[in-house]
Coordinates of C-alpha atoms in Angstrom, one line a residue:
Chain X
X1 CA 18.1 -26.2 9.7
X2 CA 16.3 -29.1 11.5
X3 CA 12.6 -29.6 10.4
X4 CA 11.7 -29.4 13.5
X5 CA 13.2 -25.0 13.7
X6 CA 12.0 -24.8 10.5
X7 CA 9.9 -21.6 10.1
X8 CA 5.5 -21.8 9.8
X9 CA 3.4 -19.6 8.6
X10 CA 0.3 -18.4 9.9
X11 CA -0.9 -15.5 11.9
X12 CA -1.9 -17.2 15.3
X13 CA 1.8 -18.8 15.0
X14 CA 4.5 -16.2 14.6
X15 CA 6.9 -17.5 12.9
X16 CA 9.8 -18.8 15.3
X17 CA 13.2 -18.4 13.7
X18 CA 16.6 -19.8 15.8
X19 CA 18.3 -17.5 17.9
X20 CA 21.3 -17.2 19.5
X21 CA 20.8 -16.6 23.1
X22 CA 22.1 -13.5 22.8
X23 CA 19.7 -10.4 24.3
X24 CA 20.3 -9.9 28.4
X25 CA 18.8 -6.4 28.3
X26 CA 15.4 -6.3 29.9
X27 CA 14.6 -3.5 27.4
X28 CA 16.2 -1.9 24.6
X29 CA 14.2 1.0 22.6
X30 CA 16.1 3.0 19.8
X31 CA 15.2 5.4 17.7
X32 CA 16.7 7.5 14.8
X33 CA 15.9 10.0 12.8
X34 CA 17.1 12.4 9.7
X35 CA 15.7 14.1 6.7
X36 CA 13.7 12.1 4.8
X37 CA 14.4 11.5 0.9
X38 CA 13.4 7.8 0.3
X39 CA 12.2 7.9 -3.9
X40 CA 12.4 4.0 -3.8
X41 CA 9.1 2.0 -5.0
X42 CA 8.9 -2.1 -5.3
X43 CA 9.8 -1.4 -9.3
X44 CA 12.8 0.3 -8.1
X45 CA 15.3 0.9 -5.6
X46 CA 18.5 3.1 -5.2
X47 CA 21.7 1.8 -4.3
X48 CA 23.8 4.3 -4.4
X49 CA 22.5 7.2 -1.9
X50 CA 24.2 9.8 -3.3
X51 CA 22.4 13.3 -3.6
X52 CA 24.7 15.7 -5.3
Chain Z
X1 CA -2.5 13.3 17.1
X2 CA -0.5 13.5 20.4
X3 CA -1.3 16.4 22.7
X4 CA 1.1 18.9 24.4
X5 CA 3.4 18.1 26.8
X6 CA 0.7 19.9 29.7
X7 CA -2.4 17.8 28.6
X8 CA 0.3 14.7 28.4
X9 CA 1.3 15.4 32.1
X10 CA -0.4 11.7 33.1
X11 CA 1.9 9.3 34.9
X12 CA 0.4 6.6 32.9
X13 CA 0.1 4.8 29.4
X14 CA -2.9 4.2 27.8
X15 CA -5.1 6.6 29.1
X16 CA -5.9 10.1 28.6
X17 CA -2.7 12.1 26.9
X18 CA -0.1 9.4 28.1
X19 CA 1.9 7.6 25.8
X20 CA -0.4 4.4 24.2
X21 CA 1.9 1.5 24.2
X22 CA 0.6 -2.1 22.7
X23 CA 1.7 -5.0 23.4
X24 CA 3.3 -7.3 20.0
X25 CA 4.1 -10.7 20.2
X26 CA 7.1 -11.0 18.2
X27 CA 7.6 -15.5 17.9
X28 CA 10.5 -14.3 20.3
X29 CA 11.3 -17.0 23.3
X30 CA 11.9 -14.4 26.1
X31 CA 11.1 -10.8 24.9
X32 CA 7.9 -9.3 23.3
X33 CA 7.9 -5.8 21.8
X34 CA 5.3 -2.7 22.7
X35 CA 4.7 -0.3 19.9
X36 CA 2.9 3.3 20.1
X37 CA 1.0 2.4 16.4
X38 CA 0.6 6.5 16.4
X39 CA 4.1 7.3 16.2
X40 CA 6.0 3.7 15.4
X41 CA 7.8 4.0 18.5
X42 CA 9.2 0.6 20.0
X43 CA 10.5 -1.1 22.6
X44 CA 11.8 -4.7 23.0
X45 CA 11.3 -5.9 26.5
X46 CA 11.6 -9.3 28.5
X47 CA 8.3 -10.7 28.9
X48 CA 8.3 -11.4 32.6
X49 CA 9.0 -7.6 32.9
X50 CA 6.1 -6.2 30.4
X51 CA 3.9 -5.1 33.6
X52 CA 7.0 -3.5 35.4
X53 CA 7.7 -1.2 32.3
X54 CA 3.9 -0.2 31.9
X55 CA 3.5 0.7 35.3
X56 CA 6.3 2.8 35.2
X57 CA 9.5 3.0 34.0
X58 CA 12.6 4.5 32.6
X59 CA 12.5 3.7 29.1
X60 CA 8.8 4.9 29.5
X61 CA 9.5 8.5 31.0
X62 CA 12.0 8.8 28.2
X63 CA 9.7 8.5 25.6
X64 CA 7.0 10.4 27.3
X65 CA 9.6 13.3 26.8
X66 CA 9.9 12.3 23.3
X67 CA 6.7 11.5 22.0
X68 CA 6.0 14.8 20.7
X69 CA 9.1 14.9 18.5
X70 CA 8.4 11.2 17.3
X71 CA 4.3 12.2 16.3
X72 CA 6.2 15.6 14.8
X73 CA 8.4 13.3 12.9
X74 CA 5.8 11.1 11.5
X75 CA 3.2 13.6 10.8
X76 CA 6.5 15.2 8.2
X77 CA 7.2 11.8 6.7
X78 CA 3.6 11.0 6.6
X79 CA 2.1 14.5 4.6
X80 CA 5.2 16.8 4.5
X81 CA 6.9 15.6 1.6
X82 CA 7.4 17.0 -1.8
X83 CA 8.8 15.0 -5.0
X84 CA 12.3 14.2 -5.6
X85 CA 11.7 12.3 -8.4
X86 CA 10.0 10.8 -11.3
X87 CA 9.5 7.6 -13.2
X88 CA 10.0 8.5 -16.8
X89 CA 8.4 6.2 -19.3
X90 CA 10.4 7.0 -22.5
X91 CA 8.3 4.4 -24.0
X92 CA 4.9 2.6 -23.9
X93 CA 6.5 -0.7 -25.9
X94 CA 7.9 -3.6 -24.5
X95 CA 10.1 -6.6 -26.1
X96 CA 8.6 -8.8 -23.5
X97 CA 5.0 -10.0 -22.3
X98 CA 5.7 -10.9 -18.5
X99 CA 3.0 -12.4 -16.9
X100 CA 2.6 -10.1 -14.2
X101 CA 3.2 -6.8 -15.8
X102 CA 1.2 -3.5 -14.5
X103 CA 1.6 -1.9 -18.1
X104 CA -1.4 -3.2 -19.9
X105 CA -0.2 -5.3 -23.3
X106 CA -1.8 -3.4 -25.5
X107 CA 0.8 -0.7 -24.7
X108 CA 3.6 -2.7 -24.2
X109 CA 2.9 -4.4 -27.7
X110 CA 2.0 -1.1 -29.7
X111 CA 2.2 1.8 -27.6
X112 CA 4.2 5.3 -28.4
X113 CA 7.8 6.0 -28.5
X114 CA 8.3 9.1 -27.0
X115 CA 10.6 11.2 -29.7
X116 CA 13.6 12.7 -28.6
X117 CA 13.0 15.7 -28.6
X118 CA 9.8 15.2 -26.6
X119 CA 12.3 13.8 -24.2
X120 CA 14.3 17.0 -24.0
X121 CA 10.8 19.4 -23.7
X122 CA 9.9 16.4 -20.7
X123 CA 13.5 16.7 -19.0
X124 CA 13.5 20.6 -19.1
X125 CA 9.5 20.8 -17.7
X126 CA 10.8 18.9 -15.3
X127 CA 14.2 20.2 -13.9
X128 CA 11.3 23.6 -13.7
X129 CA 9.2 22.0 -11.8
X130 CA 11.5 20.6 -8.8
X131 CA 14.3 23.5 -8.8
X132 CA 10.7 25.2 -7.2
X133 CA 10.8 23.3 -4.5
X134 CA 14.0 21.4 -4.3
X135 CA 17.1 22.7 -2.3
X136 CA 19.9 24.2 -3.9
X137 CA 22.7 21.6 -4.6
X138 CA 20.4 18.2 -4.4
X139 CA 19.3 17.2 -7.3
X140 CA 16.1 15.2 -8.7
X141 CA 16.3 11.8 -9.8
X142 CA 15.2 11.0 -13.1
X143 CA 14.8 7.0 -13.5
X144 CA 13.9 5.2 -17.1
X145 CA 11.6 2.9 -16.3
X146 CA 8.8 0.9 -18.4
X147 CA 7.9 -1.3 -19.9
X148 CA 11.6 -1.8 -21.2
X149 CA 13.4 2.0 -21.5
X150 CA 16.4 0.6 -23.7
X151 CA 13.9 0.5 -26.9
X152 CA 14.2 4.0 -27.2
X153 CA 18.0 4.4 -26.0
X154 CA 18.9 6.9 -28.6
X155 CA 16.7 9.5 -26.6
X156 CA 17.5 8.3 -23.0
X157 CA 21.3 8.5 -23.7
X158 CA 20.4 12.4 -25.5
X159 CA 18.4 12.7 -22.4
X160 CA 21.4 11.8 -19.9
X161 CA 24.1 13.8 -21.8
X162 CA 21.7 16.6 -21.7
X163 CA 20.7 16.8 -18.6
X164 CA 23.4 14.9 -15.9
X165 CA 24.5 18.0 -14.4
X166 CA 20.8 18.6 -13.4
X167 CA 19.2 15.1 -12.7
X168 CA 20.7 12.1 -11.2
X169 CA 19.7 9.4 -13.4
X170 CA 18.4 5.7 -13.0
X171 CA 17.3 3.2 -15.3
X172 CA 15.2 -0.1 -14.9
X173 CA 16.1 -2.7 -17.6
X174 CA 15.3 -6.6 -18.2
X175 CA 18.6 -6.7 -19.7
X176 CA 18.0 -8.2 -23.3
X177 CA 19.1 -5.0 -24.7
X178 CA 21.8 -4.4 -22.7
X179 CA 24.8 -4.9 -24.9
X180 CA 28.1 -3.5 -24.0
X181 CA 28.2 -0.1 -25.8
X182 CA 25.2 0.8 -23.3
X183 CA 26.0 -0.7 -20.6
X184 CA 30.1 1.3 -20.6
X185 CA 27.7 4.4 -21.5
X186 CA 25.5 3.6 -18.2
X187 CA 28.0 3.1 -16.3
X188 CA 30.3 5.9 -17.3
X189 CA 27.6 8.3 -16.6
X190 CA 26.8 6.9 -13.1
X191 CA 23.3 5.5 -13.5
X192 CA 21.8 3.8 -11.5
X193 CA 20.6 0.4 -12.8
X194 CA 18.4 -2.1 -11.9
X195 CA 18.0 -5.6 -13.5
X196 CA 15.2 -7.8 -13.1
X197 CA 15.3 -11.6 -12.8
X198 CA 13.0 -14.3 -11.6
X199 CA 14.4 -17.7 -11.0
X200 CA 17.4 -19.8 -10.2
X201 CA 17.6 -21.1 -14.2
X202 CA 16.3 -20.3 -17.4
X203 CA 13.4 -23.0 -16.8
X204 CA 11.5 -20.5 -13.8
X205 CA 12.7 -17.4 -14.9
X206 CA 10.9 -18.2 -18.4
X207 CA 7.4 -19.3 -16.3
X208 CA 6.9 -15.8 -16.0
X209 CA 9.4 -13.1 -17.8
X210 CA 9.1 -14.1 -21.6
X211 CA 8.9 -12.6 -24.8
X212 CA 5.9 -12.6 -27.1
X213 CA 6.8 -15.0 -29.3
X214 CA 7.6 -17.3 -26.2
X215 CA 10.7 -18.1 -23.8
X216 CA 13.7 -16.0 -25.5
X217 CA 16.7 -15.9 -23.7
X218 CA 15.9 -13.4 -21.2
X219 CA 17.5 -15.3 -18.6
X220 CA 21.3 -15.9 -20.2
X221 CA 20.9 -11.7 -20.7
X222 CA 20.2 -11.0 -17.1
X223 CA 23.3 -13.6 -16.2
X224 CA 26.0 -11.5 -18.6
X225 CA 24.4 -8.3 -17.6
X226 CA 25.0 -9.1 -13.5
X227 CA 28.7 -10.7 -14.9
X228 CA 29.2 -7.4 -16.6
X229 CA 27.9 -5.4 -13.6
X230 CA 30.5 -7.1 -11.1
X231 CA 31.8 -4.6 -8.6
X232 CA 29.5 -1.6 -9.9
X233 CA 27.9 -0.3 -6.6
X234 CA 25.1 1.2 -8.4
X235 CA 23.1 -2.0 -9.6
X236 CA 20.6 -3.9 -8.4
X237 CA 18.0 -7.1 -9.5
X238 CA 14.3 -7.4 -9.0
X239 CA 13.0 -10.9 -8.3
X240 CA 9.2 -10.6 -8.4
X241 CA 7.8 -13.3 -6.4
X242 CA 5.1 -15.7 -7.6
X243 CA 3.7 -19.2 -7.2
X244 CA 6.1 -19.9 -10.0
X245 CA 9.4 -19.4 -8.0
X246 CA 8.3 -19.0 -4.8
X247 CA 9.5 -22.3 -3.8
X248 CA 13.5 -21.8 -5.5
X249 CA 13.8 -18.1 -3.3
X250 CA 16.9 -19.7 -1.1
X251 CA 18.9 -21.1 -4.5
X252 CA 17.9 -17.5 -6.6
X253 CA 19.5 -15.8 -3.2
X254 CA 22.5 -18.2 -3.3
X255 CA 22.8 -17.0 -7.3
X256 CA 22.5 -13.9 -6.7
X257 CA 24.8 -13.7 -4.0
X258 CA 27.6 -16.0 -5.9
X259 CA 27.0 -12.8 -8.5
X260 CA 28.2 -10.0 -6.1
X261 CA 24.6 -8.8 -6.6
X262 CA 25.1 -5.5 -4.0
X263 CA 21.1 -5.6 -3.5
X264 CA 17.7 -7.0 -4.4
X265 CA 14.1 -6.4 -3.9
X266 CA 12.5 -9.9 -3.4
X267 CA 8.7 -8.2 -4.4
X268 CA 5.6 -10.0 -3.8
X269 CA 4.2 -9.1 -7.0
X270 CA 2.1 -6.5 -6.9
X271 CA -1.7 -7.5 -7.6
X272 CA -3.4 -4.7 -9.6
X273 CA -3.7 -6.8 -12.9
X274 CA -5.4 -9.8 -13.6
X275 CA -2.1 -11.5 -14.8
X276 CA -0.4 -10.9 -11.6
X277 CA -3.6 -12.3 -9.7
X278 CA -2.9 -15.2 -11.7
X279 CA 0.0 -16.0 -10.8
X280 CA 0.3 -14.6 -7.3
X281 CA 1.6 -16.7 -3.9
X282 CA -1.5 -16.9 -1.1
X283 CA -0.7 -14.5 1.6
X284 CA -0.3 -17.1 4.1
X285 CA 2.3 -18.8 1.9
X286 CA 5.0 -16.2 1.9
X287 CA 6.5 -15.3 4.9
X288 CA 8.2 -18.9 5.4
X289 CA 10.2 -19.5 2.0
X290 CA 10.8 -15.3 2.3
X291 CA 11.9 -15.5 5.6
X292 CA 14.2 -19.0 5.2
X293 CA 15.5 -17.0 2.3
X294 CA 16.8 -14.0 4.1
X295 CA 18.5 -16.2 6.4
X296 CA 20.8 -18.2 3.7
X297 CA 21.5 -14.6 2.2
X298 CA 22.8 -13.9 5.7
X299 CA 24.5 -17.2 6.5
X300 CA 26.6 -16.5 3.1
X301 CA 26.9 -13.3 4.5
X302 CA 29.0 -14.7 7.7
X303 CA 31.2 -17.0 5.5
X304 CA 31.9 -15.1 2.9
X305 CA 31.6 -11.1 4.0
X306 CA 30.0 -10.1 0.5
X307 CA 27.0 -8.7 2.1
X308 CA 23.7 -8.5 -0.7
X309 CA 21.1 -6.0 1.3
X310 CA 17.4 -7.1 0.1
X311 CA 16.2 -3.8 0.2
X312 CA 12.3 -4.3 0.9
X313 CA 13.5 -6.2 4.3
X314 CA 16.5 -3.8 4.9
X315 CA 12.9 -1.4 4.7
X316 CA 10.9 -2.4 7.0
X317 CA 14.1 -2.4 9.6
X318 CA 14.1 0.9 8.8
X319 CA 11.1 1.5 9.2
X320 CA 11.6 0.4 12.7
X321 CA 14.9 2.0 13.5
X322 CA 14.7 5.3 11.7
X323 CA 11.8 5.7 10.1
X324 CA 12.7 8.6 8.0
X325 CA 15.8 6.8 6.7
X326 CA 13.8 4.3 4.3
X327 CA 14.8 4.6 0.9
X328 CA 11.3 3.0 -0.4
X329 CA 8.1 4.4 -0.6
X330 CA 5.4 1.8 -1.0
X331 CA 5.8 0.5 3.3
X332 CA 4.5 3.6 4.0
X333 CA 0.9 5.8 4.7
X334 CA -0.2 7.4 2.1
X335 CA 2.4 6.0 -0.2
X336 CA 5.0 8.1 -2.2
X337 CA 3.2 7.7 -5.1
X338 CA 2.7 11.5 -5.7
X339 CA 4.2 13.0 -2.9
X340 CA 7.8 11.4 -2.7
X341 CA 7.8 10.9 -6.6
X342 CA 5.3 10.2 -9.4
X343 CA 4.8 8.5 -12.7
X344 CA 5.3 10.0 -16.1
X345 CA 4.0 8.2 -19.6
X346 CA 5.4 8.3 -22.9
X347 CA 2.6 10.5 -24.4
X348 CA 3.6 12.9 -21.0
X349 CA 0.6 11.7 -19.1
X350 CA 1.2 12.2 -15.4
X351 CA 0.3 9.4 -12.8
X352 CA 1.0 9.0 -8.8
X353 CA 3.1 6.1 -9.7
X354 CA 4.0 3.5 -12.1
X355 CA 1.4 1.2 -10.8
X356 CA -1.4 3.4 -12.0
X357 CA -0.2 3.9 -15.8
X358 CA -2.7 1.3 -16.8
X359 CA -5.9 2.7 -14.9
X360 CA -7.2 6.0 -16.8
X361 CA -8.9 7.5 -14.4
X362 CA -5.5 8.3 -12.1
X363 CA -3.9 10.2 -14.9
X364 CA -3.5 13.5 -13.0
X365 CA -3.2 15.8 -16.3
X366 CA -0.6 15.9 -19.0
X367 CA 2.8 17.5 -18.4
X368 CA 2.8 19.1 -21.7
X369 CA -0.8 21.0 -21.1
X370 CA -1.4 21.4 -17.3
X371 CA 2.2 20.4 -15.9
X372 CA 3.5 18.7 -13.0
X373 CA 1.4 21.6 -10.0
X374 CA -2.0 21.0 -12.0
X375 CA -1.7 16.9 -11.6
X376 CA -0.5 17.2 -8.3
X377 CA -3.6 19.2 -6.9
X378 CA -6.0 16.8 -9.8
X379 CA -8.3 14.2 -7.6
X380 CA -6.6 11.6 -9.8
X381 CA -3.6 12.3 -7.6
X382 CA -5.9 13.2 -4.4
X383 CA -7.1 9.6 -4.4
X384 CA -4.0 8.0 -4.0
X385 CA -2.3 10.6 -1.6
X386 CA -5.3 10.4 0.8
X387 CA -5.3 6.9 1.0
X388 CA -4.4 7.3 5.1
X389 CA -4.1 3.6 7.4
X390 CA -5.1 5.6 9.9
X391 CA -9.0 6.0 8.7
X392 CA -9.5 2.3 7.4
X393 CA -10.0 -0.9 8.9
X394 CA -8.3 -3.1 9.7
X395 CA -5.6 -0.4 9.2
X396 CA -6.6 1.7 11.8
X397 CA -6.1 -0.5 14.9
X398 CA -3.2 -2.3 13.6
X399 CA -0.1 -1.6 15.8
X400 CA 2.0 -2.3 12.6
X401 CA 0.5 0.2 10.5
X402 CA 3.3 2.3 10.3
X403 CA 6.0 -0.3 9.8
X404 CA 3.8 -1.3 6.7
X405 CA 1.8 1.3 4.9
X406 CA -0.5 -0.8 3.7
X407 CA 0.5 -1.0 0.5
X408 CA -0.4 -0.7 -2.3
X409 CA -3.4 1.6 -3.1
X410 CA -3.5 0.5 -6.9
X411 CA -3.4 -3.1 -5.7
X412 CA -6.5 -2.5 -3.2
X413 CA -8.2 -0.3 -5.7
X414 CA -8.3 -2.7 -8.6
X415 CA -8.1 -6.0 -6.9
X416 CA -10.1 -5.8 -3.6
X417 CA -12.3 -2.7 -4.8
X418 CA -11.3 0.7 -2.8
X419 CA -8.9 2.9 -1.3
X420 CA -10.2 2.4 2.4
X421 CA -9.1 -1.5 1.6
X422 CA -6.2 -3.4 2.2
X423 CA -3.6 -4.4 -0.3
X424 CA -2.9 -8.2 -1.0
X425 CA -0.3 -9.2 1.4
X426 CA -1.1 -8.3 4.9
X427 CA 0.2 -11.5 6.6
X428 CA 3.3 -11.1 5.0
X429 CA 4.0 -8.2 6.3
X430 CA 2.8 -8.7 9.9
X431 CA 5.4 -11.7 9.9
X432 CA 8.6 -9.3 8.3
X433 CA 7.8 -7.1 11.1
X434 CA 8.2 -9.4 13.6
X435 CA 11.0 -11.0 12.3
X436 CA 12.5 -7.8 11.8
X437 CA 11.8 -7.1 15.3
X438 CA 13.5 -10.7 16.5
X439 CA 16.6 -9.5 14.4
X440 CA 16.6 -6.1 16.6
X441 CA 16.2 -8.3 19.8
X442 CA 18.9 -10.2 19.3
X443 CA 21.1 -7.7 17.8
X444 CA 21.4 -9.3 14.1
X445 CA 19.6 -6.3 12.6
X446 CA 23.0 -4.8 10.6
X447 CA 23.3 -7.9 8.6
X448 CA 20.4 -7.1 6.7
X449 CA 20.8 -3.4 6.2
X450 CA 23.0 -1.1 4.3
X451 CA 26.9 -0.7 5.6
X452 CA 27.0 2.4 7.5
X453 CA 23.1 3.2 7.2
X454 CA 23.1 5.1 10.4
X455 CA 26.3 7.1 9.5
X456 CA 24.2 9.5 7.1
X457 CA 24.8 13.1 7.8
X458 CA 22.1 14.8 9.8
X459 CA 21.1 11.5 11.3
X460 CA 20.1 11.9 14.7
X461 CA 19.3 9.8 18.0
X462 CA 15.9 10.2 19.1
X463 CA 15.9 7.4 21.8
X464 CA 18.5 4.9 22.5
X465 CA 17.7 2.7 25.5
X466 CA 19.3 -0.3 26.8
X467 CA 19.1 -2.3 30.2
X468 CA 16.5 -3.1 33.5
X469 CA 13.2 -2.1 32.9
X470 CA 13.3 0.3 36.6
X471 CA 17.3 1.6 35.9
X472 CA 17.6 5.3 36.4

């Protein structure tokens, strides 16, 4: 990564990272949804997702 | 809360009961993103057609239609939830003195093992308590947590022969103890394990996870452990970030990923002790070694397939996508410490989570002489579950607030002196969610989740949109 592309940080300058020209939509919006069952904490997380 | 679909009968956004839709810059060249911060809903539009869409468009009416459902949805995620699982303590002790720990060391050095057949009386109180609520055929997790759970192993591994048709069972581990006869008995069984590691080599990883009478080899143990672990799905490593390692993230990623590691949490550490105040990185200083990190995990990613999900990021993605589908609980408001899950200690105190086993005054009652349903009505547990973004500042008018939660409320408590106050890293999180919502834009987001995360059974499309702003 060139210095120059290289991520900032600060609030008033969002962090740019490089992308590939890639979007053409105007607008995309997406949204999913299902039962919710997340147990996971930032001491912990589950891999495996298996319930039964 | 949103109105009905009468008082919502308004052509536009923003006012009265139409949808309120913000603006986000996202540090993307030629799309911005607009976010209802009531009910996380998104869009990603071009930003020379942000006006078109707000006066009136497609991808508008649609969510008009669907606003209700979204707020419904959130309000369930938000207060609706009942534990599914607890973070058993089998022990107080520890074998090592991390700088950062939220035990305090007084009960890491001397604290209680919890006897074994304490451990069986804890298990069976338990499995009660959740077959109450729980439905039929899913069952609770169980995860050994600490300080270091291995110290008392005899009783765990009684515990998990015991009990594995009831629970499903987890264990978080720094590894020292980890010798082959438990880990084949882990495995075997199925748990869950997580590892915890902090640096490229032995030299960072020692600045901060040590033993008492200095550096041990707590490093070379995590190393055979991941060897070991190679190609057992149900594993994953820690790295708690801190001023000490914060500048080696990219090489502990490119470790970790030369490992086969499946997943990691790269953790600010969380603030609610002195010792991880100490040794904490700014909140302005995160987001750009975090961020260049992520992007070498997905760069190895594309040359070598072995995909390693960092499961904070891969949450607040979800968080985005499908907010319901995030397997963590801290990025959320109120948290899941004692809704989702809560905290038990090895004398059988009950806390809302982990975080609060130090501070007294959460301990929500004893599970031995008021139980699980007395701690879960107690204030101690009150204070943490009413801990709502939405009746805070700057929370409250933060579009992001629901991508972030806020967390955490024993970090804001004890380090910036309240509930109705922000945890420690609030910059860092307004930059994930913007980089999470350039990786949506330009349709990179599926590197950085879970294989087949949308594949889950009941999972539903809400809204999926994609073209001009004015298409029919």
């Amino acid at each position: 990564m060139s210095k120059q592309n290289q991520p900032t940080t600060g609030v008033t300058q969002p962090l740019r990272t490089v992308t590939p020209a890639r979007i053409v939509e105007e607008v995309i919006a997406q949204r999913k949804s299902c039962s919710a069952d997340g147990v996971g904490l930032s001491h912990y997380i589950l891999m495996d997702r298996k319930d039964k | 809360m949103i109105g009905t679909a009468t008082e919502t009968a308004t052509p536009f956004v923003n006012t009265g009961g139409g949808p309120l839709l913000v603006p986000l810059e996202i540090g993307h060249p030629s799309h911005l993103a607009i976010v209802d911060p009531d009910t996380a809903f998104w869009a990603i539009v071009r930003k020379d057609r942000l006006a078109d869409l707000l006066a009136d468009s497609t991808v508008v009416r649609e969510y008009r239609q669907r606003m209700e459902v979204c707020a419904t949805e959130m309000q369930g995620l938000r207060f609706g939830l009942k534990p599914s699982a607890v973070y058993f303590n089998p022990t107080d002790r520890c074998n090592l003195d991390c700088s950062y720990c939220y035990i305090p060391r007084d009960m890491r050095r001397s604290g209680e093992h919890m006897s074994e057949a304490r451990l069986l009386e804890s298990l069976g109180l338990l499995r009660d308590y959740f077959s109450r609520h729980m439905p039929q055929g899913r069952r609770p997790r169980v995860i050994f947590h600490g300080a270091e759970p291995l110290l008392n192993f005899k009783a765990v591994r009684t515990g998990i022969l015991a009990f594995e048709k009831e629970f499903l069972f987890g264990v978080q581990t720094n590894a020292t103890l980890l010798d082959d006869t438990t880990l084949e008995f882990l495995t075997r069984h199925q748990v869950s394990i997580g590892l915890s590691l902090d640096g490229p080599t032995a030299e960072v990883t020692n600045r901060t996870r040590k033993g008492w009478q200095g550096p041990g080899d707590v490093h070379e143990s995590v190393l055979s452990a991941m060897e070991r672990l190679r190609g057992y799905p149900g594993y994953s490593v820690i790295v708690t970030i801190t001023r000490e390692n914060v500048g080696v993230l990219t090489p502990l990623v490119e470790m970790l990923h030369a490992y086969g590691v499946p997943g990691c949490l790269l953790n600010a550490t969380r603030c609610t002790l002195q010792g991880a105040r100490e040794v904490r990185v700014a909140d302005g200083e995160l987001a750009g070694p975090f961020i260049r990190a992520l992007e070498r995990n997905d760069e190895l990613f594309r040359q070598t397939g072995h995909k390693m999900v960092v499961a904070n990021f891969a949450n607040i993605l979800l968080a985005i996508l499908a907010p319901t589908a995030r397997r963590l609980m801290c990025d959320i408001s109120p948290c899941g410490g004692g809704r989702a899950f809560f905290a038990l200690a090895a004398n059988g105190d009950l806390f809302p989570c982990s975080e609060f086993i130090g501070l007294e005054s959460f301990c929500g009652g004893n599970l031995f002489r008021e139980g699980v349903d007395m701690a879960m009505s107690s204030p101690a547990f009150a204070a943490v579950t009413g801990r709502d973004v939405d009746r805070f500042d700057p929370c409250r008018r933060c579009a992001i607030r629901h991508y972030c939660g806020s967390p955490c409320p024993a970090e804001a408590h004890e380090m910036n002196g309240g509930m109705e106050q922000i945890g420690a890293f609030c910059q860092f999180y307004e930059e994930q969610v913007r980089y999470a919502f350039r990786l949506i834009a330009d349709g990179r987001a599926n590197d950085f989740l879970w294989d087949r995360w949308d594949d889950a059974d009941g999972m539903e499309t809400v809204i999926d949109f994609s073209g001009s702003v004015t298409a029919a």
